[in-house]
Every structure is written in C-alpha cells, then in structure tokens.
Amino acid sequence: MAILGSIIKNAIDVRDALVSETTPIEAQEEVLKKLLETAKNTAFGKYYGFKKILESEHVTTSFAKTVPFFDYHKMRSQWWNRVEEGLEDITWPGKPSYFALSSGTTGKTSKRIPVTDEMIDAIRNTGIKQVGALSNFDLPADFFEKEIMMLGSSTDLTKRDEFLEGEISGISASNIPFWFQGYYKPGEEIAKIDDWDTRVQTIAERAKEWDIGALSGIPSWMELMLKEVIKYHNAETIHDVWPNLQVYTSGGVAFQPYEKSFKKLLSKPVTVIDTYLASEGFIAYQQRPDTTAMKLVTDNGIYFEFVPFKPDYINEDGSLKQDAPVISIAEVEKDQDYVLVMSTVSGAWRYLIGDTIAFTDVEKAEIKITGRTKFFLNVVGSQLSVNKMDVALRELEQEFDIEIPEFTLAAVKIKDDFYHHWYLGTEGAIDEETLAEALDNALKSANKNYKVARSKALKGVKVTVVSPSVFHEWSGKNKKKGGQVKMERVMKEEKFKEWEAFVKELKNE
C-alpha cells in the first residue's frame, strides 16, 4: 500500500472538507474593496480617486463608471512605462519583482506585464487549491507519490535593470514551494535550458529515470515533447516509458482540438484537467470531473468584469470601446459570450486580457474559454468566434476520421468577392475541395450569422492542407518554441501574406 500517498490524499480530502467558501458574488466584492484599499495611495489610485470609490454606496458601480478600460498598450504607455523605469507606487504599492514576457498569439514583440510578490502568492495559492481539487477525481493513493512533469518556459530568468523577466510559466516554476520540489520534473537544471529543442531532447534522454504520474503544459508543445520521448525510446506509446501516467493538466488553450491526436500517444486513459493560467494571473481551474468547465478563481487577488461579446462593442484592433456596457459576476448569464476584464494584485486595472469566456454554471462560477477578441472574424457579417470554428473542425475530424490539432484562417478578397481561406494542420489525406465543402456546411450549422453571410457577400471557403509541424515552425520563426506560445487562429491580410510566403518557402526546401 502506498502509505505516503494515502497520507497526502487524506490530507487533501480533510482540507477540502474544512474549506468553507463564500459565494462568488461576495468574494468578488471583497476582492475589489481590498484591491482599491491597497492601491488607494498609488499614483493610479490617487488619479482615479480610489478613496472616493470606496466611500460610495455601490463600490462596483462606482469603480466601473470612474476607471476606463485598458488594454496592454494603453496601460503601458500611460502607467507601466514608469514601473519599468523603476518608479515606485505607480499602479500597485512598491515595485514588482518580475515582468512576465508575453508575445501572446499575435506580433513578434513581447509584452512586459508586471508580476508582484502578491501575484506570485496568488498563483501559488490557486495552485494549491487546484491540487486540493484532485480529491474530487477519484485518483488512487499511489498517484500522490508520483512525479509531475511541468513543461513550461525556461526558469532561467533574465535580469533587466532591477527586475527579473521571463514567461509566466517560468516565473511560476522558479517559485515552486520547497515541499513540492521533489515531485517537480524535469527539475531545475533542465528547466533552465532556454533552447526548446535542447530541453526536449534532454527530457527524452532522462525520461526513464522518472516515475511520472502527471503532465502539465500547453497541449501543442506537450504533444511534441511526448512524441520525442516516444521516438527516443523506440516506444509505442508514452505509457511504455511512464506506465503510471494518470493525469494531464492542460492549460493556455482549449484541449479539445488536440484530444484526438493526444489520445493516440497513450495506451490507457488519463484524466484531463483544464487550467487557465495567463501572464496576468491564475484565472480558473477545473474543480470536478463531470465537466470540462473551469471554476473562476473569485477569492484570490483578481476582480473580474464582463462585457457582452458583440461586434458593436469591439474596436478593429480587438480592444473595447469605452462606452461598452459592463456587468459584474452578480449579473452574468449562462451561455453568453463575454469579454473578460480584470483588475489584479499586479496593478492591472479594468484590463482587457483579450479572451472571451462563457459561463456554463453561474452558481458555481464555472466557465469555458470561447475565443479571443482579436480572433473574431466578422468580415461581411460572418461573426465567427474561435469556439464556433472549433465546433466545426471537430465535426470534420469525426466525419473523415482525421486529426486537425492546428489551423489558421483569414478573410481574403479575390477580385470583388470575399472568401475565408483556411489552412488546416492535418496528416489526413482528404481532398481539399471536399474538406472545404464539409467545413462550409459545418459552419453554417454552427452559426446562423455565418449562414446568412454565405448567402450574401461571403462567396465561399478555401482550404489548404499542411502538416501540423508547419504551425510549430511558424511559432519558432516568429516567436519562440514552447512555453506560453500559442498559434494565432485568425490573421489580418498582411500577416496572412507572410504566413502564405512562409508555407511556400517550407514546401520549396
């Protein structure tokens, strides 16, 4: 019997039973008041009158009316540039210890997002809550004695002026609690290797030294790592190398597009648990097994607001119009797409993270990620969200028995007509015209606005099939392999031309 595992499992069960939670609405009101109280004497807090907001009868309403929406570029140009210069008490008391580098899914230039000690604590506390939630997943006691492979970005953080900087997964891994370090793989030495290919090769070489019970990381890069480990050991599946692998904690993007190809790397089922960790904070995690939705973290350093996701409220660059209506968690409705707005213990205020979400259970505050504001394709009224795109592609996978883990598209104009040109990452040998017709039909079924657009100005769908590896190479060329890097799903015309030239160049090599 796994004695240590039983002790740990029982401790988690007891802790989970003892934790009494306030309602999400109450928790959010307390978080906002604490944020405002803590930051009232900062430059930002004085400028926007946090003291006066705290004295108002309805703090949430007063806050929304007083402080404008910020995206990264506005926050940096007006406030965070002074934080970077080393000034204190700008948007949060003191100075941040870190800056999280986030190129996100668009552009080559990294964003530099402040990460305070309070945010490090918040991320760690949510991580502990997530571990506590494992008691809900009916895992055997010996699972809690196994090691966890965390495939993030390098923990070898860069010193820039007085700050350390790196991707949030690397910053988080460099702050792992001492009691967890014995379980953490690939370990500090390998995690510091900056070059992705070298790090993965080293993991493959050392893989059989570890008894991995759980994986954690972005699906696309995790899948590549597992393939390298399998290839290096001439194995059939990853369970030939790590026979006790039972859990995969996915994050960064939706797991569903990768599910079919991921399962081919396994010889037995694993429990998939979704998480939502961004450079701006640990936003949500899956708390129970009978759903794929994630519980919004409402009591730990982040205050959330929600803007209904409608074209009238979104600027062309994906930012919010200042007169867009906003609601608190007390007013949200099930199955409605919202733009997520955050205020945090890192000094982000009414900050547009760029994601859209929908509540699957309002009372439990459970959500799913539905897309990105920049990846909303609304040329000629098609109103296609990433969520609708994923639904259509899952239908194609089932119809043709193929995997399509990666894709991108753009609205292109041929002569005087608009088309949606899709690049699908798949090894399936299906005729492109057949795929285009099936995709078009699936999108019509998934989205009534798309169906209307197709009967008018949107003339058709074009499909080009490429290997999924092309998408990984594109990420490597434009940003960096591994870590938090995600593929842009919808491209503007100029970026799409670069993409097409890149694909053509690869074919000619």
Short mmCIF file of C-alpha atoms in Angstrom, two decimals:
data_model
loop_
_atom_site.label_atom_id
_atom_site.label_comp_id
_atom_site.label_asym_id
_atom_site.label_seq_id
_atom_site.Cartn_x
_atom_site.Cartn_y
_atom_site.Cartn_z
CA MET A 1 0.00 0.00 0.00
CA ALA A 2 1.25 3.49 -0.85
CA ILE A 3 1.46 4.82 2.72
CA LEU A 4 2.80 8.28 1.85
CA GLY A 5 0.28 8.61 -0.96
CA SER A 6 -2.55 7.70 1.41
CA ILE A 7 -1.42 10.31 3.92
CA ILE A 8 -1.26 13.02 1.25
CA LYS A 9 -4.61 12.00 -0.23
CA ASN A 10 -6.28 12.01 3.19
CA ALA A 11 -4.77 15.40 3.99
CA ILE A 12 -6.18 16.81 0.75
CA ASP A 13 -9.59 15.29 1.49
CA VAL A 14 -9.62 16.77 5.00
CA ARG A 15 -8.50 20.19 3.78
CA ASP A 16 -11.15 20.17 1.06
CA ALA A 17 -13.83 19.29 3.61
CA LEU A 18 -12.74 22.06 6.00
CA VAL A 19 -12.55 24.86 3.44
CA SER A 20 -15.72 26.94 3.57
CA GLU A 21 -16.21 29.21 0.59
CA THR A 22 -18.14 32.43 0.33
CA THR A 23 -20.32 32.84 -2.73
CA PRO A 24 -18.55 34.11 -5.87
CA ILE A 25 -20.52 37.37 -5.65
CA GLU A 26 -19.49 38.02 -2.03
CA ALA A 27 -15.90 37.00 -2.74
CA GLN A 28 -15.63 39.37 -5.70
CA GLU A 29 -16.98 42.32 -3.73
CA GLU A 30 -14.38 41.69 -1.02
CA VAL A 31 -11.57 41.31 -3.57
CA LEU A 32 -12.44 44.63 -5.25
CA LYS A 33 -12.56 46.50 -1.93
CA LYS A 34 -9.22 45.02 -0.89
CA LEU A 35 -7.63 45.93 -4.24
CA LEU A 36 -8.87 49.51 -4.01
CA GLU A 37 -7.86 49.86 -0.33
CA THR A 38 -4.37 48.52 -1.01
CA ALA A 39 -3.77 50.72 -4.07
CA LYS A 40 -5.55 53.92 -2.96
CA ASN A 41 -2.28 55.77 -2.33
CA THR A 42 -0.59 54.76 -5.59
CA ALA A 43 -0.37 57.22 -8.47
CA PHE A 44 -3.13 55.34 -10.25
CA GLY A 45 -5.30 55.17 -7.15
CA LYS A 46 -4.98 58.89 -6.48
CA TYR A 47 -5.62 59.81 -10.12
CA TYR A 48 -8.86 57.83 -10.27
CA GLY A 49 -9.97 58.60 -6.72
CA PHE A 50 -9.98 55.14 -5.16
CA LYS A 51 -10.73 56.62 -1.72
CA LYS A 52 -13.89 58.23 -3.08
CA ILE A 53 -14.89 54.99 -4.83
CA LEU A 54 -14.53 53.11 -1.54
CA GLU A 55 -16.82 55.64 0.17
CA SER A 56 -19.58 55.23 -2.42
CA GLU A 57 -22.71 53.22 -1.70
CA HIS A 58 -22.16 50.86 -4.64
CA VAL A 59 -18.42 50.30 -4.99
CA THR A 60 -18.63 48.02 -8.04
CA THR A 61 -20.78 50.50 -9.99
CA SER A 62 -18.66 53.49 -8.98
CA PHE A 63 -15.48 51.66 -9.96
CA ALA A 64 -16.88 50.83 -13.41
CA LYS A 65 -18.01 54.42 -14.01
CA THR A 66 -14.76 56.03 -12.82
CA VAL A 67 -11.95 53.90 -14.27
CA PRO A 68 -11.76 53.38 -18.06
CA PHE A 69 -10.96 50.12 -19.84
CA PHE A 70 -7.28 49.48 -20.50
CA ASP A 71 -5.61 47.14 -22.95
CA TYR A 72 -1.90 46.38 -22.66
CA HIS A 73 -0.74 49.20 -24.93
CA LYS A 74 -2.78 51.83 -23.12
CA MET A 75 -1.77 50.53 -19.69
CA ARG A 76 1.90 50.53 -20.62
CA SER A 77 2.01 53.90 -22.36
CA GLN A 78 0.13 55.67 -19.57
CA TRP A 79 1.32 53.82 -16.45
CA TRP A 80 3.52 50.74 -16.69
CA ASN A 81 6.29 52.57 -18.57
CA ARG A 82 7.00 54.34 -15.28
CA VAL A 83 7.06 51.00 -13.47
CA GLU A 84 9.64 49.76 -15.98
CA GLU A 85 11.73 52.85 -15.24
CA GLY A 86 11.91 51.79 -11.60
CA LEU A 87 9.45 54.24 -10.06
CA GLU A 88 7.51 53.08 -7.01
CA ASP A 89 3.81 53.12 -6.15
CA ILE A 90 2.56 53.61 -9.70
CA THR A 91 -0.32 51.13 -10.14
CA TRP A 92 0.48 48.96 -7.11
CA PRO A 93 2.41 49.69 -3.89
CA GLY A 94 6.16 49.36 -4.25
CA LYS A 95 7.72 47.71 -7.28
CA PRO A 96 7.10 44.33 -8.94
CA SER A 97 9.78 41.67 -8.59
CA TYR A 98 9.21 40.32 -12.10
CA PHE A 99 7.95 41.14 -15.55
CA ALA A 100 6.16 38.38 -17.43
CA LEU A 101 7.06 38.34 -21.13
CA SER A 102 4.06 37.52 -23.24
CA SER A 103 4.09 37.66 -27.02
CA GLY A 104 0.64 36.09 -26.79
CA THR A 105 -0.67 34.91 -30.12
CA THR A 106 0.00 38.00 -32.20
CA GLY A 107 3.07 40.00 -33.04
CA LYS A 108 6.77 39.46 -32.50
CA THR A 109 7.24 41.99 -29.71
CA SER A 110 6.89 40.66 -26.20
CA LYS A 111 4.60 42.40 -23.78
CA ARG A 112 6.13 43.09 -20.36
CA ILE A 113 3.49 42.60 -17.69
CA PRO A 114 4.32 43.37 -14.04
CA VAL A 115 4.24 40.41 -11.63
CA THR A 116 4.25 41.42 -7.98
CA ASP A 117 5.05 39.28 -4.94
CA GLU A 118 1.33 39.36 -4.15
CA MET A 119 0.62 37.85 -7.57
CA ILE A 120 3.20 35.12 -7.03
CA ASP A 121 1.42 34.28 -3.76
CA ALA A 122 -1.96 34.33 -5.51
CA ILE A 123 -0.76 31.97 -8.25
CA ARG A 124 0.75 29.63 -5.66
CA ASN A 125 -2.43 29.66 -3.57
CA THR A 126 -4.58 28.85 -6.58
CA GLY A 127 -2.17 26.07 -7.47
CA ILE A 128 -2.69 24.62 -4.00
CA LYS A 129 -6.46 24.88 -4.48
CA GLN A 130 -6.14 23.01 -7.74
CA VAL A 131 -4.14 20.25 -6.04
CA GLY A 132 -6.84 20.14 -3.38
CA ALA A 133 -9.46 19.66 -6.08
CA LEU A 134 -7.73 16.42 -7.15
CA SER A 135 -9.60 14.77 -4.28
CA ASN A 136 -12.72 15.08 -6.47
CA PHE A 137 -11.23 12.98 -9.29
CA ASP A 138 -11.13 9.57 -7.56
CA LEU A 139 -7.41 9.05 -8.08
CA PRO A 140 -5.65 6.14 -6.33
CA ALA A 141 -3.48 6.90 -3.32
CA ASP A 142 -0.26 5.95 -5.09
CA PHE A 143 -0.81 8.73 -7.64
CA PHE A 144 0.15 11.24 -4.94
CA GLU A 145 3.63 9.69 -4.71
CA LYS A 146 4.38 10.13 -8.42
CA GLU A 147 6.31 12.94 -10.07
CA ILE A 148 4.85 15.77 -12.15
CA MET A 149 6.33 16.83 -15.49
CA MET A 150 5.74 20.59 -15.87
CA LEU A 151 6.57 21.64 -19.41
CA GLY A 152 6.71 25.41 -19.35
CA SER A 153 9.14 28.04 -20.49
CA SER A 154 12.70 28.32 -19.19
CA THR A 155 13.18 29.11 -15.49
CA ASP A 156 16.47 30.81 -16.33
CA LEU A 157 15.04 34.28 -15.91
CA THR A 158 16.77 37.30 -17.44
CA LYS A 159 17.96 40.21 -15.34
CA ARG A 160 16.86 43.51 -16.88
CA ASP A 161 17.67 46.59 -14.84
CA GLU A 162 16.42 45.73 -11.33
CA PHE A 163 13.81 43.21 -12.47
CA LEU A 164 13.80 39.54 -13.46
CA GLU A 165 11.81 38.65 -16.54
CA GLY A 166 10.59 35.55 -18.34
CA GLU A 167 7.35 33.84 -19.32
CA ILE A 168 4.83 33.33 -16.51
CA SER A 169 5.26 29.53 -16.51
CA GLY A 170 9.00 30.00 -15.98
CA ILE A 171 8.44 32.59 -13.24
CA SER A 172 5.94 30.30 -11.50
CA ALA A 173 8.22 27.27 -11.76
CA SER A 174 11.11 29.27 -10.30
CA ASN A 175 8.91 29.96 -7.26
CA ILE A 176 7.82 26.37 -6.59
CA PRO A 177 7.40 25.70 -2.83
CA PHE A 178 10.27 23.75 -1.28
CA TRP A 179 7.98 20.87 -0.31
CA PHE A 180 6.98 20.37 -3.96
CA GLN A 181 10.46 20.40 -5.50
CA GLY A 182 10.97 16.66 -5.00
CA TYR A 183 7.93 15.94 -7.16
CA TYR A 184 8.73 18.51 -9.86
CA LYS A 185 10.30 17.36 -13.12
CA PRO A 186 12.28 17.90 -15.29
CA GLY A 187 13.98 19.65 -12.36
CA GLU A 188 15.73 22.97 -12.02
CA GLU A 189 18.78 22.17 -14.16
CA ILE A 190 16.86 21.05 -17.25
CA ALA A 191 14.12 23.66 -16.79
CA LYS A 192 16.76 26.39 -17.14
CA ILE A 193 17.71 25.27 -20.66
CA ASP A 194 16.46 28.10 -22.85
CA ASP A 195 16.55 26.34 -26.23
CA TRP A 196 13.33 24.35 -26.63
CA ASP A 197 14.74 21.56 -28.82
CA THR A 198 17.70 21.01 -26.49
CA ARG A 199 15.45 20.95 -23.42
CA VAL A 200 13.09 18.40 -25.00
CA GLN A 201 15.99 16.24 -26.16
CA THR A 202 17.39 16.24 -22.61
CA ILE A 203 13.97 15.32 -21.21
CA ALA A 204 13.76 12.42 -23.68
CA GLU A 205 17.20 11.14 -22.67
CA ARG A 206 16.39 11.29 -18.95
CA ALA A 207 12.74 10.20 -19.20
CA LYS A 208 13.11 6.66 -17.82
CA GLU A 209 14.77 7.99 -14.67
CA TRP A 210 11.43 9.47 -13.58
CA ASP A 211 8.15 7.96 -12.44
CA ILE A 212 5.80 10.50 -13.99
CA GLY A 213 2.20 10.44 -12.77
CA ALA A 214 1.04 13.79 -14.18
CA LEU A 215 1.82 16.19 -17.01
CA SER A 216 1.23 19.94 -17.08
CA GLY A 217 1.56 22.32 -20.03
CA ILE A 218 0.13 23.72 -23.27
CA PRO A 219 -1.27 20.86 -25.43
CA SER A 220 0.58 21.59 -28.67
CA TRP A 221 4.03 21.66 -27.05
CA MET A 222 3.21 18.80 -24.68
CA GLU A 223 2.26 16.64 -27.64
CA LEU A 224 5.55 17.40 -29.39
CA MET A 225 7.53 16.56 -26.24
CA LEU A 226 5.71 13.25 -25.78
CA LYS A 227 6.38 12.30 -29.41
CA GLU A 228 10.10 12.96 -28.91
CA VAL A 229 10.18 10.84 -25.75
CA ILE A 230 8.35 8.00 -27.52
CA LYS A 231 10.66 8.24 -30.54
CA TYR A 232 13.87 8.34 -28.46
CA HIS A 233 12.93 5.18 -26.56
CA ASN A 234 11.52 3.42 -29.64
CA ALA A 235 8.26 3.00 -27.75
CA GLU A 236 4.70 2.51 -28.96
CA THR A 237 3.09 4.99 -26.53
CA ILE A 238 4.14 7.24 -23.67
CA HIS A 239 2.84 4.65 -21.20
CA ASP A 240 5.69 2.36 -22.29
CA VAL A 241 8.02 4.98 -20.81
CA TRP A 242 5.85 6.36 -17.99
CA PRO A 243 3.48 3.49 -17.09
CA ASN A 244 1.97 5.36 -14.11
CA LEU A 245 0.91 8.45 -16.04
CA GLN A 246 -2.68 9.15 -14.98
CA VAL A 247 -3.33 12.91 -15.20
CA TYR A 248 -2.74 15.66 -17.74
CA THR A 249 -3.29 19.25 -16.61
CA SER A 250 -3.87 21.24 -19.78
CA GLY A 251 -3.64 25.00 -20.00
CA GLY A 252 -3.24 28.04 -22.20
CA VAL A 253 -5.66 26.94 -24.91
CA ALA A 254 -8.66 24.64 -25.19
CA PHE A 255 -7.69 20.96 -25.11
CA GLN A 256 -10.47 19.72 -27.41
CA PRO A 257 -8.67 20.44 -30.72
CA TYR A 258 -5.77 18.26 -29.56
CA GLU A 259 -7.77 15.49 -27.89
CA LYS A 260 -7.89 13.04 -30.77
CA SER A 261 -4.19 13.24 -31.68
CA PHE A 262 -3.19 13.31 -27.99
CA LYS A 263 -5.03 10.06 -27.25
CA LYS A 264 -3.01 8.29 -29.95
CA LEU A 265 0.09 8.76 -27.78
CA LEU A 266 -1.48 6.83 -24.88
CA SER A 267 -2.19 3.14 -24.25
CA LYS A 268 -4.66 3.80 -21.42
CA PRO A 269 -6.93 6.69 -20.42
CA VAL A 270 -5.65 9.69 -18.49
CA THR A 271 -7.68 12.23 -16.57
CA VAL A 272 -7.54 15.60 -18.37
CA ILE A 273 -7.90 18.65 -16.13
CA ASP A 274 -8.15 22.12 -17.69
CA THR A 275 -6.49 25.20 -16.18
CA TYR A 276 -6.39 28.88 -17.14
CA LEU A 277 -3.08 30.49 -16.22
CA ALA A 278 -2.21 33.70 -18.06
CA SER A 279 0.60 36.24 -17.69
CA GLU A 280 -1.90 38.38 -15.81
CA GLY A 281 -2.81 35.72 -13.23
CA PHE A 282 -4.21 32.27 -12.47
CA ILE A 283 -7.79 32.76 -13.62
CA ALA A 284 -9.57 29.41 -13.37
CA TYR A 285 -9.12 25.66 -12.97
CA GLN A 286 -11.26 22.57 -13.40
CA GLN A 287 -12.59 21.60 -9.97
CA ARG A 288 -14.63 18.47 -10.68
CA PRO A 289 -14.60 15.54 -13.13
CA ASP A 290 -18.14 15.67 -14.52
CA THR A 291 -17.49 18.79 -16.60
CA THR A 292 -14.80 20.28 -18.82
CA ALA A 293 -15.58 23.76 -17.47
CA MET A 294 -13.28 25.59 -15.05
CA LYS A 295 -14.05 27.32 -11.77
CA LEU A 296 -13.31 31.05 -11.89
CA VAL A 297 -11.00 31.98 -9.01
CA THR A 298 -13.13 34.67 -7.38
CA ASP A 299 -11.40 34.99 -3.98
CA ASN A 300 -7.73 35.37 -4.76
CA GLY A 301 -6.42 38.72 -5.93
CA ILE A 302 -8.36 39.19 -9.19
CA TYR A 303 -11.58 41.15 -9.70
CA PHE A 304 -13.49 40.26 -12.86
CA GLU A 305 -15.91 42.23 -15.02
CA PHE A 306 -17.69 41.09 -18.16
CA VAL A 307 -18.61 42.86 -21.39
CA PRO A 308 -21.12 41.12 -23.69
CA PHE A 309 -19.20 39.95 -26.75
CA LYS A 310 -20.83 41.83 -29.60
CA PRO A 311 -19.25 43.45 -32.66
CA ASP A 312 -20.63 46.88 -31.70
CA TYR A 313 -18.52 46.89 -28.52
CA ILE A 314 -15.19 45.82 -30.09
CA ASN A 315 -12.72 48.04 -31.96
CA GLU A 316 -10.98 46.73 -35.07
CA ASP A 317 -7.77 46.04 -33.09
CA GLY A 318 -9.69 43.86 -30.61
CA SER A 319 -9.83 46.46 -27.82
CA LEU A 320 -13.03 47.54 -26.10
CA LYS A 321 -14.96 50.69 -26.88
CA GLN A 322 -15.12 52.86 -23.77
CA ASP A 323 -18.91 53.04 -23.85
CA ALA A 324 -19.31 49.25 -23.95
CA PRO A 325 -21.67 48.05 -21.20
CA VAL A 326 -20.06 46.05 -18.41
CA ILE A 327 -21.53 43.80 -15.73
CA SER A 328 -20.28 42.14 -12.55
CA ILE A 329 -20.41 38.46 -11.71
CA ALA A 330 -23.75 39.11 -9.98
CA GLU A 331 -25.37 39.79 -13.36
CA VAL A 332 -23.85 37.24 -15.74
CA GLU A 333 -25.98 34.75 -17.65
CA LYS A 334 -25.31 31.21 -18.73
CA ASP A 335 -24.03 30.50 -22.28
CA GLN A 336 -23.47 34.18 -23.11
CA ASP A 337 -20.06 35.10 -24.56
CA TYR A 338 -18.30 37.81 -22.54
CA VAL A 339 -15.08 39.75 -22.98
CA LEU A 340 -13.06 39.19 -19.79
CA VAL A 341 -11.88 42.31 -17.93
CA MET A 342 -9.57 42.04 -14.90
CA SER A 343 -8.16 44.12 -12.04
CA THR A 344 -5.33 42.43 -10.14
CA VAL A 345 -2.77 42.49 -7.35
CA SER A 346 -0.13 43.16 -10.01
CA GLY A 347 -1.61 46.61 -10.67
CA ALA A 348 -3.64 45.84 -13.80
CA TRP A 349 -6.87 47.85 -13.75
CA ARG A 350 -10.00 47.10 -15.79
CA TYR A 351 -7.57 45.31 -18.06
CA LEU A 352 -8.62 43.59 -21.28
CA ILE A 353 -6.82 40.26 -21.31
CA GLY A 354 -8.10 39.58 -24.83
CA ASP A 355 -10.03 36.37 -24.09
CA THR A 356 -13.74 35.69 -24.34
CA ILE A 357 -15.46 33.30 -21.96
CA ALA A 358 -18.92 31.89 -21.28
CA PHE A 359 -20.44 30.68 -18.02
CA THR A 360 -21.54 27.06 -18.06
CA ASP A 361 -22.75 27.22 -14.44
CA VAL A 362 -23.43 30.66 -12.94
CA GLU A 363 -23.91 29.50 -9.35
CA LYS A 364 -20.62 27.59 -9.34
CA ALA A 365 -18.88 30.35 -11.37
CA GLU A 366 -17.70 27.77 -13.90
CA ILE A 367 -16.56 28.98 -17.30
CA LYS A 368 -15.13 27.88 -20.61
CA ILE A 369 -12.83 29.90 -22.89
CA THR A 370 -14.65 30.65 -26.14
CA GLY A 371 -12.03 32.62 -28.08
CA ARG A 372 -10.08 35.84 -28.45
CA THR A 373 -11.36 39.31 -29.23
CA LYS A 374 -8.73 39.57 -31.98
CA PHE A 375 -9.69 36.19 -33.39
CA PHE A 376 -13.27 37.16 -34.01
CA LEU A 377 -13.85 37.06 -37.76
CA ASN A 378 -16.65 39.42 -38.71
CA VAL A 379 -15.89 40.27 -42.34
CA VAL A 380 -19.20 40.73 -44.19
CA GLY A 381 -21.13 39.83 -41.02
CA SER A 382 -19.92 36.24 -40.58
CA GLN A 383 -19.44 36.70 -36.79
CA LEU A 384 -17.24 33.63 -36.36
CA SER A 385 -15.73 33.04 -32.92
CA VAL A 386 -12.93 30.54 -32.27
CA ASN A 387 -15.42 28.44 -30.33
CA LYS A 388 -17.64 28.07 -33.42
CA MET A 389 -14.60 27.27 -35.54
CA ASP A 390 -13.56 24.53 -33.12
CA VAL A 391 -17.05 23.01 -33.18
CA ALA A 392 -16.96 22.81 -36.98
CA LEU A 393 -13.48 21.28 -37.05
CA ARG A 394 -14.44 18.61 -34.51
CA GLU A 395 -17.24 17.62 -36.93
CA LEU A 396 -14.68 17.27 -39.73
CA GLU A 397 -12.46 15.10 -37.53
CA GLN A 398 -15.36 12.77 -36.87
CA GLU A 399 -16.65 12.72 -40.45
CA PHE A 400 -13.29 11.95 -42.08
CA ASP A 401 -11.58 10.15 -39.15
CA ILE A 402 -8.66 12.60 -39.08
CA GLU A 403 -6.99 14.87 -36.54
CA ILE A 404 -6.86 18.66 -37.02
CA PRO A 405 -4.97 20.00 -33.98
CA GLU A 406 -3.91 23.25 -35.67
CA PHE A 407 -5.49 25.79 -38.00
CA THR A 408 -5.47 29.40 -39.05
CA LEU A 409 -7.56 31.45 -41.48
CA ALA A 410 -8.14 34.87 -42.94
CA ALA A 411 -10.78 36.68 -44.92
CA VAL A 412 -9.33 37.23 -48.38
CA LYS A 413 -10.67 39.15 -51.34
CA ILE A 414 -10.41 37.53 -54.76
CA LYS A 415 -11.40 40.05 -57.42
CA ASP A 416 -14.52 41.53 -55.86
CA ASP A 417 -15.56 38.59 -53.73
CA PHE A 418 -14.72 37.63 -50.13
CA TYR A 419 -13.64 34.11 -49.16
CA HIS A 420 -12.50 32.51 -45.93
CA HIS A 421 -9.17 30.83 -46.62
CA TRP A 422 -8.39 28.12 -44.07
CA TYR A 423 -5.08 26.36 -43.50
CA LEU A 424 -5.75 23.06 -41.73
CA GLY A 425 -2.93 21.24 -39.95
CA THR A 426 -3.55 17.56 -40.52
CA GLU A 427 -1.82 14.43 -41.79
CA GLY A 428 -5.15 13.19 -43.17
CA ALA A 429 -5.17 12.59 -46.93
CA ILE A 430 -8.51 14.20 -47.78
CA ASP A 431 -9.17 16.24 -50.91
CA GLU A 432 -9.07 19.97 -50.12
CA GLU A 433 -12.27 20.75 -52.02
CA THR A 434 -14.09 18.01 -50.12
CA LEU A 435 -12.83 19.44 -46.82
CA ALA A 436 -13.84 22.95 -47.87
CA GLU A 437 -17.40 21.89 -48.66
CA ALA A 438 -17.74 19.93 -45.41
CA LEU A 439 -16.28 22.80 -43.37
CA ASP A 440 -18.61 25.29 -45.01
CA ASN A 441 -21.63 23.12 -44.16
CA ALA A 442 -20.47 22.60 -40.58
CA LEU A 443 -20.03 26.34 -40.07
CA LYS A 444 -23.50 27.02 -41.46
CA SER A 445 -24.90 24.59 -38.89
CA ALA A 446 -22.86 26.06 -36.03
CA ASN A 447 -23.52 29.75 -36.70
CA LYS A 448 -26.66 31.33 -38.16
CA ASN A 449 -24.83 34.63 -38.86
CA TYR A 450 -22.28 32.75 -40.95
CA LYS A 451 -25.09 31.07 -42.87
CA VAL A 452 -26.63 34.48 -43.66
CA ALA A 453 -23.24 35.88 -44.73
CA ARG A 454 -22.71 32.91 -47.05
CA SER A 455 -25.97 33.69 -48.81
CA LYS A 456 -24.77 37.25 -49.48
CA ALA A 457 -21.27 38.76 -49.59
CA LEU A 458 -19.20 35.78 -48.38
CA LYS A 459 -18.75 33.70 -51.54
CA GLY A 460 -17.08 30.59 -50.22
CA VAL A 461 -14.44 28.65 -48.32
CA LYS A 462 -10.97 27.67 -49.48
CA VAL A 463 -8.94 25.01 -47.68
CA THR A 464 -5.21 24.36 -47.87
CA VAL A 465 -3.88 21.32 -46.01
CA VAL A 466 -0.42 21.42 -44.42
CA SER A 467 1.37 19.33 -41.82
CA PRO A 468 0.78 20.37 -38.19
CA SER A 469 4.56 20.81 -37.91
CA VAL A 470 4.31 23.87 -40.18
CA PHE A 471 2.45 25.69 -37.40
CA HIS A 472 5.14 24.81 -34.87
CA GLU A 473 7.87 26.05 -37.22
CA TRP A 474 5.93 29.30 -37.76
CA SER A 475 5.79 29.84 -34.00
CA GLY A 476 9.52 29.14 -33.80
CA LYS A 477 10.27 31.62 -36.58
CA ASN A 478 8.09 34.43 -35.25
CA LYS A 479 8.38 33.98 -31.51
CA LYS A 480 9.82 31.03 -29.69
CA LYS A 481 9.05 27.35 -29.39
CA GLY A 482 7.44 26.02 -26.24
CA GLY A 483 6.31 27.87 -23.13
CA GLN A 484 3.21 30.03 -23.43
CA VAL A 485 3.41 30.49 -27.22
CA LYS A 486 0.08 29.90 -28.99
CA MET A 487 -0.83 29.93 -32.67
CA GLU A 488 -2.89 32.84 -33.98
CA ARG A 489 -6.17 31.46 -35.28
CA VAL A 490 -7.37 34.45 -37.30
CA MET A 491 -4.93 36.59 -39.27
CA LYS A 492 -5.18 40.01 -40.81
CA GLU A 493 -4.40 40.34 -44.51
CA GLU A 494 -0.77 41.46 -44.09
CA LYS A 495 0.10 38.70 -41.59
CA PHE A 496 -1.68 36.13 -43.76
CA LYS A 497 0.53 37.07 -46.72
CA GLU A 498 3.60 36.45 -44.51
CA TRP A 499 2.13 33.11 -43.46
CA GLU A 500 1.48 32.02 -47.06
CA ALA A 501 5.01 33.02 -48.08
CA PHE A 502 6.40 31.03 -45.14
CA VAL A 503 4.39 27.91 -46.10
CA LYS A 504 5.53 28.22 -49.71
CA GLU A 505 9.14 28.57 -48.61
CA LEU A 506 8.92 25.42 -46.47
CA LYS A 507 7.45 23.45 -49.39
CA ASN A 508 10.34 24.53 -51.61
CA GLU A 509 13.04 23.47 -49.16
#
